[in-house]
PDB file of N, CA and C in Angstrom:
ATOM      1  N   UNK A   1       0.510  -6.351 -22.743  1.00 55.00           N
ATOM      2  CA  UNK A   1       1.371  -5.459 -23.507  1.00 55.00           C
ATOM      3  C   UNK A   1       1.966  -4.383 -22.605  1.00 55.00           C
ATOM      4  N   UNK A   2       1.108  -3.297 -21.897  1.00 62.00           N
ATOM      5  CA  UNK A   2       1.522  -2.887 -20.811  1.00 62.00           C
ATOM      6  C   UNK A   2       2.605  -3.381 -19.991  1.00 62.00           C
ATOM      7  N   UNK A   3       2.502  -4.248 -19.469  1.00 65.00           N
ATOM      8  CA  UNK A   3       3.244  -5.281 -18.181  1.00 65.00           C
ATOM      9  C   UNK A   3       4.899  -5.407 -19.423  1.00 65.00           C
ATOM     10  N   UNK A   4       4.603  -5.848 -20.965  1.00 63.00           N
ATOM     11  CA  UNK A   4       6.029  -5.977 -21.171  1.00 63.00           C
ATOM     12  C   UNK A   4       6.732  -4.350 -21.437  1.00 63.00           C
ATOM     13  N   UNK A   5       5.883  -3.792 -21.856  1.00 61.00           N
ATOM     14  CA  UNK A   5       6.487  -2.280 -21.722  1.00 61.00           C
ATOM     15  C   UNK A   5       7.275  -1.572 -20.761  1.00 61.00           C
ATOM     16  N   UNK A   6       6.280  -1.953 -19.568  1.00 62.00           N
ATOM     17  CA  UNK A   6       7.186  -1.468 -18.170  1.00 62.00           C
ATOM     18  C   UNK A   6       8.122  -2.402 -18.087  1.00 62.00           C
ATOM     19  N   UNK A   7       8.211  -3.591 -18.534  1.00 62.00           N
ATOM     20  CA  UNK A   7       9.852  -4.572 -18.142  1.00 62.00           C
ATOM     21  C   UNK A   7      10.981  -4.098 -18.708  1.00 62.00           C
ATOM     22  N   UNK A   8      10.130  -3.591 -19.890  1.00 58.00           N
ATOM     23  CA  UNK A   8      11.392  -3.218 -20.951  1.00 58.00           C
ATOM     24  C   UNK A   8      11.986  -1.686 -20.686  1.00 58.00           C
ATOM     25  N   UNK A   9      11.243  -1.093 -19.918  1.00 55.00           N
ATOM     26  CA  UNK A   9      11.258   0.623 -19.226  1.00 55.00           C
ATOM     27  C   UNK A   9      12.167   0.200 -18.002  1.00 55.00           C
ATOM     28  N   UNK A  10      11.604  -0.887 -17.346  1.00 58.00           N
ATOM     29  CA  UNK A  10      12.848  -0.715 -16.054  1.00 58.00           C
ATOM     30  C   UNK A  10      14.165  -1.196 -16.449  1.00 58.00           C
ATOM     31  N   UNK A  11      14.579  -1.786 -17.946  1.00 62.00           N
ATOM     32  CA  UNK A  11      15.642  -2.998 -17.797  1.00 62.00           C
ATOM     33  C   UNK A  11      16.296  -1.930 -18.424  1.00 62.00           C
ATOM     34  N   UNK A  12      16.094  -0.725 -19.122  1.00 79.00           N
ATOM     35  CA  UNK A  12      17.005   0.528 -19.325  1.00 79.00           C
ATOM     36  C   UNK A  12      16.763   1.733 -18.835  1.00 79.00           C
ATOM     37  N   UNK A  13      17.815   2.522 -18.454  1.00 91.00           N
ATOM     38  CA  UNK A  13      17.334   4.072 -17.805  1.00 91.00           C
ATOM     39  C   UNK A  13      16.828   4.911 -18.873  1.00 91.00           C
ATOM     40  N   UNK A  14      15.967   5.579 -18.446  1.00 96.00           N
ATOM     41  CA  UNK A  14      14.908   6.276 -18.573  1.00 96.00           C
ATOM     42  C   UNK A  14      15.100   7.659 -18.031  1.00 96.00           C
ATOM     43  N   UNK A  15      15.567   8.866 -19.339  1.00 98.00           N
ATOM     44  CA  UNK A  15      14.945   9.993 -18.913  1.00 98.00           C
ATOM     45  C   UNK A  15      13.662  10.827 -19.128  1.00 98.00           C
ATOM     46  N   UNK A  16      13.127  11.730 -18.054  1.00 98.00           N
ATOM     47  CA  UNK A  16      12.224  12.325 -18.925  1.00 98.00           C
ATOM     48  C   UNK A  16      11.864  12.927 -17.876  1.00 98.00           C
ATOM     49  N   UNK A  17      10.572  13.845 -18.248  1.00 98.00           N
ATOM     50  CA  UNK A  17       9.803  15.186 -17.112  1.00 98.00           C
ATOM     51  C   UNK A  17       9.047  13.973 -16.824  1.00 98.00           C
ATOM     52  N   UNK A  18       8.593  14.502 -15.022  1.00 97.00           N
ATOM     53  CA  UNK A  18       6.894  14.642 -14.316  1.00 97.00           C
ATOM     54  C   UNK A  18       6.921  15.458 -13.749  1.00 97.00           C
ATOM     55  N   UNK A  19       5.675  15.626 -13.781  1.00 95.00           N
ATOM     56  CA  UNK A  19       5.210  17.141 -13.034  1.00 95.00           C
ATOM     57  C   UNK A  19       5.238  16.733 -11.386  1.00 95.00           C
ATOM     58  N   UNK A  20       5.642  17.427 -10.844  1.00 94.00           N
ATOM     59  CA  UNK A  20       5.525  17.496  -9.415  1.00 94.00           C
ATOM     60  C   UNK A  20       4.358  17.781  -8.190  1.00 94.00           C
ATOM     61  N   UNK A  21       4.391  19.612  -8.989  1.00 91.00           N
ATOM     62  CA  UNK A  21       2.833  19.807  -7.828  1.00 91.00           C
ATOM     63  C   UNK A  21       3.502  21.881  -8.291  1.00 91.00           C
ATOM     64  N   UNK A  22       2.284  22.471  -7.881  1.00 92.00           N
ATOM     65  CA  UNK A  22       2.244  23.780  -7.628  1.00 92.00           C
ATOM     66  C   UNK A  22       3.081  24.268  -6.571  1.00 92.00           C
ATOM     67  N   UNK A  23       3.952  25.033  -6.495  1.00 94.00           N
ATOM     68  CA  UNK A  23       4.227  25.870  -5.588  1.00 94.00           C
ATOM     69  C   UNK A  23       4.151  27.409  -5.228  1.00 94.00           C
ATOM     70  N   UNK A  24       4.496  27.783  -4.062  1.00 94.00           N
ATOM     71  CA  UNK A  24       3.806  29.295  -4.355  1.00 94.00           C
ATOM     72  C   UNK A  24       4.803  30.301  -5.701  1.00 94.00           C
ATOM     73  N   UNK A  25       4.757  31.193  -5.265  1.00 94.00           N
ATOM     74  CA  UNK A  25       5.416  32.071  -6.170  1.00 94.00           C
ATOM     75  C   UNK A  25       6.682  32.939  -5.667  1.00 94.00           C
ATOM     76  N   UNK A  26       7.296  32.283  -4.441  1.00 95.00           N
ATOM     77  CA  UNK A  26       8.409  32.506  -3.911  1.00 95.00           C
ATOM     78  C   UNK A  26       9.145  31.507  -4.255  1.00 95.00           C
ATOM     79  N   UNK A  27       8.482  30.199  -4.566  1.00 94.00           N
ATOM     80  CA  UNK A  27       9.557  29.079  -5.246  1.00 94.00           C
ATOM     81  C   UNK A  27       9.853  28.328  -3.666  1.00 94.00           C
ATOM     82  N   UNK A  28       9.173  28.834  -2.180  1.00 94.00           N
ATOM     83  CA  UNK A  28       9.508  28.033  -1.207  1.00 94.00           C
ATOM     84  C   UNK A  28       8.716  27.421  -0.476  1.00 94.00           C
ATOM     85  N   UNK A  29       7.264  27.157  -1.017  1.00 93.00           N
ATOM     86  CA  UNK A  29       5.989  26.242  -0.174  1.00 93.00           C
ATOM     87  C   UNK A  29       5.262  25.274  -1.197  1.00 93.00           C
ATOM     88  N   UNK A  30       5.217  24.640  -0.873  1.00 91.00           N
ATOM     89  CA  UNK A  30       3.988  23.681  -2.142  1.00 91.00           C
ATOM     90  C   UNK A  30       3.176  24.509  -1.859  1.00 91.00           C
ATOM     91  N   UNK A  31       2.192  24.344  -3.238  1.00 86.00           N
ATOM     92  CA  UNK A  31       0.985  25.867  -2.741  1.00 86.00           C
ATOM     93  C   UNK A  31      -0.289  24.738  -2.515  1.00 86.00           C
ATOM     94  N   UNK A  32      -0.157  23.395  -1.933  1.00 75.00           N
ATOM     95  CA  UNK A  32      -1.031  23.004  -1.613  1.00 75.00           C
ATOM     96  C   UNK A  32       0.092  21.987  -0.475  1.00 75.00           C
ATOM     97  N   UNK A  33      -0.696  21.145   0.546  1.00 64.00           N
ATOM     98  CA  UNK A  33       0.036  20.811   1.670  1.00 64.00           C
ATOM     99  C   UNK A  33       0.709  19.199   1.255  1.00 64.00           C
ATOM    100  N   UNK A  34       0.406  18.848   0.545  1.00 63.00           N
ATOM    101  CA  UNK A  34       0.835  17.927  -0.147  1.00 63.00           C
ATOM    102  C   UNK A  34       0.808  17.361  -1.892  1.00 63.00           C
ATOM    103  N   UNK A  35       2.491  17.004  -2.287  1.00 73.00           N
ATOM    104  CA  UNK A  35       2.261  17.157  -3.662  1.00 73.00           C
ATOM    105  C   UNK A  35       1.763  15.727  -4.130  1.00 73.00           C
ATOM    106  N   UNK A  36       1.072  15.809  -5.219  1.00 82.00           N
ATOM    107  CA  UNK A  36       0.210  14.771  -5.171  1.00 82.00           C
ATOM    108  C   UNK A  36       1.148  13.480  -6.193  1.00 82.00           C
ATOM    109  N   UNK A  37       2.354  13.610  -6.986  1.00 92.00           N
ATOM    110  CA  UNK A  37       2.787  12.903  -7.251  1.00 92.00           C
ATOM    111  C   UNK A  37       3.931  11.995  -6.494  1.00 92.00           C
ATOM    112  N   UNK A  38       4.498  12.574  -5.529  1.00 94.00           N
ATOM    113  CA  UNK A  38       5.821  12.662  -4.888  1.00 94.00           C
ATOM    114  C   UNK A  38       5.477  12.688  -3.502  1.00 94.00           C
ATOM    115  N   UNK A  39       5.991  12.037  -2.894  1.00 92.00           N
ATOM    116  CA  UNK A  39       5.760  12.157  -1.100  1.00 92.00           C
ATOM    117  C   UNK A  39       6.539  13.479  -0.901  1.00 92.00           C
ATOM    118  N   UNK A  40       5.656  14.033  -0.036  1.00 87.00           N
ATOM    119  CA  UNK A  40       6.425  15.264   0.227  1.00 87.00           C
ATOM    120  C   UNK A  40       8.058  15.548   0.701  1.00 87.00           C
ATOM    121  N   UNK A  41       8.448  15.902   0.010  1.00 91.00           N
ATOM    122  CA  UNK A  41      10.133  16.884   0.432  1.00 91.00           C
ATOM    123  C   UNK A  41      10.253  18.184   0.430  1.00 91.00           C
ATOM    124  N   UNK A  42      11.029  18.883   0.994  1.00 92.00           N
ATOM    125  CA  UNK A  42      11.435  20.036   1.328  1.00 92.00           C
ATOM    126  C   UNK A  42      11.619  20.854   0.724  1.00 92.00           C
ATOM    127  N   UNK A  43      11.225  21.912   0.066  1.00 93.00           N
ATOM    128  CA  UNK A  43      11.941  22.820  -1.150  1.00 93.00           C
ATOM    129  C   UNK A  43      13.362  23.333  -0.631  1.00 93.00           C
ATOM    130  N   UNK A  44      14.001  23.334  -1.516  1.00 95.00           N
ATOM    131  CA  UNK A  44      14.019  23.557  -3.022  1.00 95.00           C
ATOM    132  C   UNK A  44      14.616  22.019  -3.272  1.00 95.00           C
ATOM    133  N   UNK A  45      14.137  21.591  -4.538  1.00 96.00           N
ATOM    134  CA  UNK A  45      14.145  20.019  -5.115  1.00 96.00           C
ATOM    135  C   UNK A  45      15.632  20.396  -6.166  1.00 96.00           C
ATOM    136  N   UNK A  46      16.979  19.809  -6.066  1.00 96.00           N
ATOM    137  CA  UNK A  46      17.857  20.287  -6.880  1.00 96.00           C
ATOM    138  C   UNK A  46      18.293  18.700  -7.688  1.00 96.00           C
ATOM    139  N   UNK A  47      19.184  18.978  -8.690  1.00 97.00           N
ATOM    140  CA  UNK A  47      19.805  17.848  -9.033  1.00 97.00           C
ATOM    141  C   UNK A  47      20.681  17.105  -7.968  1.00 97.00           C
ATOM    142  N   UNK A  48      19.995  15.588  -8.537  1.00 98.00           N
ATOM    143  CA  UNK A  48      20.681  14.660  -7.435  1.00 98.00           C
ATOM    144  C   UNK A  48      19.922  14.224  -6.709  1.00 98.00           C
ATOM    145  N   UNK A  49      18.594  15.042  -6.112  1.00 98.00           N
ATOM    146  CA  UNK A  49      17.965  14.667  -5.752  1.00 98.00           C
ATOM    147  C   UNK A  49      17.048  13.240  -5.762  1.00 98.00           C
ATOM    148  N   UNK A  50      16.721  12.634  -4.789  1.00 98.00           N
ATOM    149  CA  UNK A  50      16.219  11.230  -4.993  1.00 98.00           C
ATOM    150  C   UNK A  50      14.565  11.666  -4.684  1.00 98.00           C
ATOM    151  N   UNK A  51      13.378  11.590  -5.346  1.00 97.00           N
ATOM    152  CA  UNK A  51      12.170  11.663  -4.911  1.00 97.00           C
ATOM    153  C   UNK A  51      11.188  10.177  -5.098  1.00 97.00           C
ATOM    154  N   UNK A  52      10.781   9.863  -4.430  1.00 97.00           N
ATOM    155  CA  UNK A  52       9.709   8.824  -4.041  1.00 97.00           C
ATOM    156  C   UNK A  52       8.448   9.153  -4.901  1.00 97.00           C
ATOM    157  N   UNK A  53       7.799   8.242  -5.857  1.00 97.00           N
ATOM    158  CA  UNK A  53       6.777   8.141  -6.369  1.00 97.00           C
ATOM    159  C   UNK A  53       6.127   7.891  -5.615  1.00 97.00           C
ATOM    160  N   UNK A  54       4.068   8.509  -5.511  1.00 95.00           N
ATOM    161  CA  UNK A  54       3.740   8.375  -4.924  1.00 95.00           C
ATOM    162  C   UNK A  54       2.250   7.585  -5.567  1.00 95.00           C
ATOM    163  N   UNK A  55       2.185   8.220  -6.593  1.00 95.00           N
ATOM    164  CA  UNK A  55       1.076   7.543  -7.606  1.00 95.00           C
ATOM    165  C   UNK A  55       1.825   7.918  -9.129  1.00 95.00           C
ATOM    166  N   UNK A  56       0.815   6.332  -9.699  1.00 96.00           N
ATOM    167  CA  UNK A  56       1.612   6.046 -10.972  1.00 96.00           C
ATOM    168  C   UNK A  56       1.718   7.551 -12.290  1.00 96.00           C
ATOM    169  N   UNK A  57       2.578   7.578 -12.233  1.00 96.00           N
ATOM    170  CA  UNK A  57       2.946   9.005 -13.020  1.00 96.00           C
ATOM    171  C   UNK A  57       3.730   8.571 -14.034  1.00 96.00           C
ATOM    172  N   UNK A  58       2.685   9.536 -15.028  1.00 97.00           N
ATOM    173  CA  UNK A  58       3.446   9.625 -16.646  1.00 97.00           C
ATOM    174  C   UNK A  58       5.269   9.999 -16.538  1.00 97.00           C
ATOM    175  N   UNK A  59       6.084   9.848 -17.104  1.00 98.00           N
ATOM    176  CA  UNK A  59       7.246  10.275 -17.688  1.00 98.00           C
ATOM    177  C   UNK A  59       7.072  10.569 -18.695  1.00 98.00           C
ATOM    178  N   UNK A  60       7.468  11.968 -19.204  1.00 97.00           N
ATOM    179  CA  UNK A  60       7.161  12.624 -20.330  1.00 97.00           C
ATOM    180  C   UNK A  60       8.490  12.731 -20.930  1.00 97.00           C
ATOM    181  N   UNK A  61       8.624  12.532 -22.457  1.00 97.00           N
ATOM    182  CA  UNK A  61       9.329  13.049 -23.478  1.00 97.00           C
ATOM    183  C   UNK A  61       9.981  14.208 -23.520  1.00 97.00           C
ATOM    184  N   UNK A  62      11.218  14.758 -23.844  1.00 95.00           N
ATOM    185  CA  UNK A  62      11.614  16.192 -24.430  1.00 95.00           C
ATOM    186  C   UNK A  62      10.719  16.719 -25.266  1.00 95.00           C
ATOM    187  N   UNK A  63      10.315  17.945 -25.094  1.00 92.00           N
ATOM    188  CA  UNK A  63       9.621  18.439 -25.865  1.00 92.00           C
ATOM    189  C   UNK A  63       9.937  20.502 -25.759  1.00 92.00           C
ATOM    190  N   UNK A  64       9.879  21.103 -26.995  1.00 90.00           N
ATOM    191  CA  UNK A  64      10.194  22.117 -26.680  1.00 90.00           C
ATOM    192  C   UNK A  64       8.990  23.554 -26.784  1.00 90.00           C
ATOM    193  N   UNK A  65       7.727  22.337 -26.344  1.00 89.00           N
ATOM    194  CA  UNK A  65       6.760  23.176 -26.102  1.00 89.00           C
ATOM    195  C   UNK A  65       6.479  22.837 -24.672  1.00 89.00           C
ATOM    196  N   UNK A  66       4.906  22.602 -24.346  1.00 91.00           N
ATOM    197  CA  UNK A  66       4.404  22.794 -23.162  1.00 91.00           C
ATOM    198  C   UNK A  66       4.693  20.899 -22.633  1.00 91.00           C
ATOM    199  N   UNK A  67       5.040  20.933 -21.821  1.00 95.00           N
ATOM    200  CA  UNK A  67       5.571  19.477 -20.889  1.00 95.00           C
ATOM    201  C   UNK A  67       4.669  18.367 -20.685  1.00 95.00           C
ATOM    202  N   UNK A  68       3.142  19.279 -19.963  1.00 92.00           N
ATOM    203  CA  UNK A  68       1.946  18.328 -19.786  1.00 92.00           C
ATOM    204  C   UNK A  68       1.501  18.010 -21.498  1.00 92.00           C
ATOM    205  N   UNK A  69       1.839  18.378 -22.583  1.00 94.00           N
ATOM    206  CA  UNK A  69       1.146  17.601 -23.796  1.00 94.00           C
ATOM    207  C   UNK A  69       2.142  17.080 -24.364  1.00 94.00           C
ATOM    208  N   UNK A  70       3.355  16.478 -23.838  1.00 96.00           N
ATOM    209  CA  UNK A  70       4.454  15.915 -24.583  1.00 96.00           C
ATOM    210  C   UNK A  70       4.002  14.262 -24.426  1.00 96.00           C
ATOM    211  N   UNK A  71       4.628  13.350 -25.864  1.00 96.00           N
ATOM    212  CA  UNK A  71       4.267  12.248 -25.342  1.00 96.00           C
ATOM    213  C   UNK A  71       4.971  11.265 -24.072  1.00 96.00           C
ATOM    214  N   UNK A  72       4.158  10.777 -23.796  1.00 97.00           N
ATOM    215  CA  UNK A  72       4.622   9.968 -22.844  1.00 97.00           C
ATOM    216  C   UNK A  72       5.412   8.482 -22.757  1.00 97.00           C
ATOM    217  N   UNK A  73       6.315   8.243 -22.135  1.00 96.00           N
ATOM    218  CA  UNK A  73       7.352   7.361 -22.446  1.00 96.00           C
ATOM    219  C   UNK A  73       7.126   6.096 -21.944  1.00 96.00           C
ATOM    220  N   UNK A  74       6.710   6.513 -20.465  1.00 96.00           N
ATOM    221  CA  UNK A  74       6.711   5.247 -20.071  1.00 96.00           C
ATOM    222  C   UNK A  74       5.591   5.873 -18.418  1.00 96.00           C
ATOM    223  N   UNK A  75       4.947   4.986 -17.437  1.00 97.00           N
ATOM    224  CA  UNK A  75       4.584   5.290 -16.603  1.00 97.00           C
ATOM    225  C   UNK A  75       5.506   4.635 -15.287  1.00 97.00           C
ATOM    226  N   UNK A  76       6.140   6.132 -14.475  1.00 97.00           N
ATOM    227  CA  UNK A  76       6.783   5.602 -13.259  1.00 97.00           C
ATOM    228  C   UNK A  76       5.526   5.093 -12.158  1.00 97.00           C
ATOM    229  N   UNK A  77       5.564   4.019 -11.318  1.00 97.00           N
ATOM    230  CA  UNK A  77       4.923   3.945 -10.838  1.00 97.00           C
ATOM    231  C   UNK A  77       4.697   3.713  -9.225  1.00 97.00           C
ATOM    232  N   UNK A  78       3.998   4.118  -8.359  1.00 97.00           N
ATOM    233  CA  UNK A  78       3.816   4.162  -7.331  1.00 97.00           C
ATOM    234  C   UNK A  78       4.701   3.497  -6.256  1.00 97.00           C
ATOM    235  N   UNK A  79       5.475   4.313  -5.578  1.00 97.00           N
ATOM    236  CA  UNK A  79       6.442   3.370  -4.634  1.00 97.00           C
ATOM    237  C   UNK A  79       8.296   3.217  -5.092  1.00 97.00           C
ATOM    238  N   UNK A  80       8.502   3.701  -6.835  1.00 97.00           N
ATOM    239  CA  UNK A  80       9.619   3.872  -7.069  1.00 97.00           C
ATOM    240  C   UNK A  80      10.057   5.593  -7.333  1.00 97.00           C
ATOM    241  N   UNK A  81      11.472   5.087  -6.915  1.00 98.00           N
ATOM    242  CA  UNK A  81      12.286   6.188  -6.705  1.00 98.00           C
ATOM    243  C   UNK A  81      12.992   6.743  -8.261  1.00 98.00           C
ATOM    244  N   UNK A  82      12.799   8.078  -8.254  1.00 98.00           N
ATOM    245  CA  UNK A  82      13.621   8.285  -9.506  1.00 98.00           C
ATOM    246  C   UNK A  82      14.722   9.264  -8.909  1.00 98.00           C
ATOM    247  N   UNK A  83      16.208   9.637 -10.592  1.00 98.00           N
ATOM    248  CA  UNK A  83      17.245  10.507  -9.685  1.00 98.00           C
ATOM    249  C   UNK A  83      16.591  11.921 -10.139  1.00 98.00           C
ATOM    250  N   UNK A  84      16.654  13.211  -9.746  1.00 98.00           N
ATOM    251  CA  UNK A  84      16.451  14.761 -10.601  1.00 98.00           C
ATOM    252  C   UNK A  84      17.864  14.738 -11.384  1.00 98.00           C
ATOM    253  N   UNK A  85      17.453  15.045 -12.539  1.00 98.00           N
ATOM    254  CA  UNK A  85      18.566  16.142 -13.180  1.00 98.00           C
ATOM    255  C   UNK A  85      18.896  17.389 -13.233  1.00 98.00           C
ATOM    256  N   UNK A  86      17.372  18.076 -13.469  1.00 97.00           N
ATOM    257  CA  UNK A  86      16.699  18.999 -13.133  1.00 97.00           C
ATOM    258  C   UNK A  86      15.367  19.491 -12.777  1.00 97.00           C
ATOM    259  N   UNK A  87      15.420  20.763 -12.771  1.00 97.00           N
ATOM    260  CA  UNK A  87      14.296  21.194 -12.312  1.00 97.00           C
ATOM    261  C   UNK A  87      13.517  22.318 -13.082  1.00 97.00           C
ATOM    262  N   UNK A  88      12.411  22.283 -13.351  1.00 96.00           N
ATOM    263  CA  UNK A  88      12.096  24.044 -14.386  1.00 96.00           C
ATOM    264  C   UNK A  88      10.619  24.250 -13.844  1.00 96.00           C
ATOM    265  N   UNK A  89      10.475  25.034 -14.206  1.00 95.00           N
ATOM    266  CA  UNK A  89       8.920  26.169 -13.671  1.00 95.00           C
ATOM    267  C   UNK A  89       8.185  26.742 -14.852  1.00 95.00           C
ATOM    268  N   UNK A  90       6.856  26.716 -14.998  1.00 92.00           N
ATOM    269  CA  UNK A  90       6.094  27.168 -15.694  1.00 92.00           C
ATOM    270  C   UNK A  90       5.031  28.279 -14.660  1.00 92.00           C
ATOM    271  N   UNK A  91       5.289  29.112 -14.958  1.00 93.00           N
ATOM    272  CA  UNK A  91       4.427  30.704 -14.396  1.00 93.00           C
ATOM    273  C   UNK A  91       2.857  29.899 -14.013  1.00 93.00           C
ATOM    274  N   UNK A  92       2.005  29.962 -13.361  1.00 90.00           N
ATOM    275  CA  UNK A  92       0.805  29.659 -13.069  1.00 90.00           C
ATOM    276  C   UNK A  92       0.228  31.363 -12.960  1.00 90.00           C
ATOM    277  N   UNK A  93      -1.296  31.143 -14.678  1.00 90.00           N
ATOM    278  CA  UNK A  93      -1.576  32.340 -14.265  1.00 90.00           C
ATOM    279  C   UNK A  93      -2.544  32.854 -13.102  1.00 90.00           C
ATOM    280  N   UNK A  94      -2.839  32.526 -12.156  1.00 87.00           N
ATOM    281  CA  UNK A  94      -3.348  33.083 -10.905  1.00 87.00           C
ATOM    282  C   UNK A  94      -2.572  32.965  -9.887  1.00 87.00           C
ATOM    283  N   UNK A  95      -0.744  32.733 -10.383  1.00 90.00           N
ATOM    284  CA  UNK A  95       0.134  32.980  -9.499  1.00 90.00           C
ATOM    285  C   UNK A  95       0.922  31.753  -9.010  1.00 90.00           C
ATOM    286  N   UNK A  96       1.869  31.945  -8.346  1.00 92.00           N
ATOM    287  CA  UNK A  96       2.616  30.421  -8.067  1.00 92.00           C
ATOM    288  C   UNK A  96       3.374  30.012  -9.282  1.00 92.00           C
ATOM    289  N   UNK A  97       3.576  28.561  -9.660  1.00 93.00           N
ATOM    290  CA  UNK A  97       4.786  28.120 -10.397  1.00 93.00           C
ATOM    291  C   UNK A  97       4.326  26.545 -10.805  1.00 93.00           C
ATOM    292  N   UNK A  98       4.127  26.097 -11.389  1.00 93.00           N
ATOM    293  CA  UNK A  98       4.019  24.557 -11.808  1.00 93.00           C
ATOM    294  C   UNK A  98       5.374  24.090 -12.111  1.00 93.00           C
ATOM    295  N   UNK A  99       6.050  23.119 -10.878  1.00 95.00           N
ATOM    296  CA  UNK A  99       6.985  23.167 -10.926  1.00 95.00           C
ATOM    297  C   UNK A  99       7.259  21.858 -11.393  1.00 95.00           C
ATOM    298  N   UNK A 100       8.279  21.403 -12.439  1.00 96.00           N
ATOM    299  CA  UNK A 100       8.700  19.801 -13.332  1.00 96.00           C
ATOM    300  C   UNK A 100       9.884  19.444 -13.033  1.00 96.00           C
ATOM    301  N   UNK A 101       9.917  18.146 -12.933  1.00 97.00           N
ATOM    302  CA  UNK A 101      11.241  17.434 -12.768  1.00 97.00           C
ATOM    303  C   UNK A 101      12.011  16.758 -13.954  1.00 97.00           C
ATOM    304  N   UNK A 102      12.659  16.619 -14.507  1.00 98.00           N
ATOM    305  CA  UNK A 102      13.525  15.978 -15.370  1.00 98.00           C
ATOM    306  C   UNK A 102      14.205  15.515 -14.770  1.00 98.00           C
ATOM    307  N   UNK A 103      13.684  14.013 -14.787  1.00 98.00           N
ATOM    308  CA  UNK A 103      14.447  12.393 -13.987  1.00 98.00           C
ATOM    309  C   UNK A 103      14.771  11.418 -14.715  1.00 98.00           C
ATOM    310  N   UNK A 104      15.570  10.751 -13.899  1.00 98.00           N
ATOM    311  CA  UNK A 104      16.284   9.301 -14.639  1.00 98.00           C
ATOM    312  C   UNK A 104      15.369   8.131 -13.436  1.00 98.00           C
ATOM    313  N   UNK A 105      15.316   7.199 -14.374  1.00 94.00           N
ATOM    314  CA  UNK A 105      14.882   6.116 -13.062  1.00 94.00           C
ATOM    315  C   UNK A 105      15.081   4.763 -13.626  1.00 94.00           C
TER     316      UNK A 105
END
């Protein structure tokens, strides 16, 4: 069931959030040395951007609450590329930024 889900996920585009990784609170370092969904790139991540999956990651739904409890659409998975549309930030409270992508793939 899985396996036809993802056929049917790649054979149309697909938008939606994944989370990326923490960054500091200047908005210009991952706040750890590598992000754990995405092979590392350079800040700042803008639309247009092409990022590399790095492990299989949820794609999340619109939602106009919190991002990590939205449902999930489909799983991008390890090794594919999605496009950015955008980009948004959620405050981390001991500082930094949890930073999300809204992609097509």
């Amino acid at each position: 069931l899985i396996d036809q889900l993802d056929k049917t996920a790649k054979a149309e585009k697909q938008t939606g959030w994944i989370f990326l990784a923490k960054i500091n609170e200047e908005k210009t370092e991952w706040d750890i040395s590598v992000p754990k969904t995405i092979v590392k790139t350079s800040l700042p991540i803008k639309s247009g951007d092409l990022l590399k999956i790095s492990t299989d990651t949820y794609l999340r739904k619109e939602t106009t609450g919190q991002k990590s409890t939205a449902g999930i659409l489909s799983v991008v998975k390890a090794g594919e590329s999605v496009e950015v549309v955008k980009v948004d930030y959620s405050h981390a409270k001991a500082g930094g930024w949890f930073m999300w992508a809204k992609v097509t793939r």
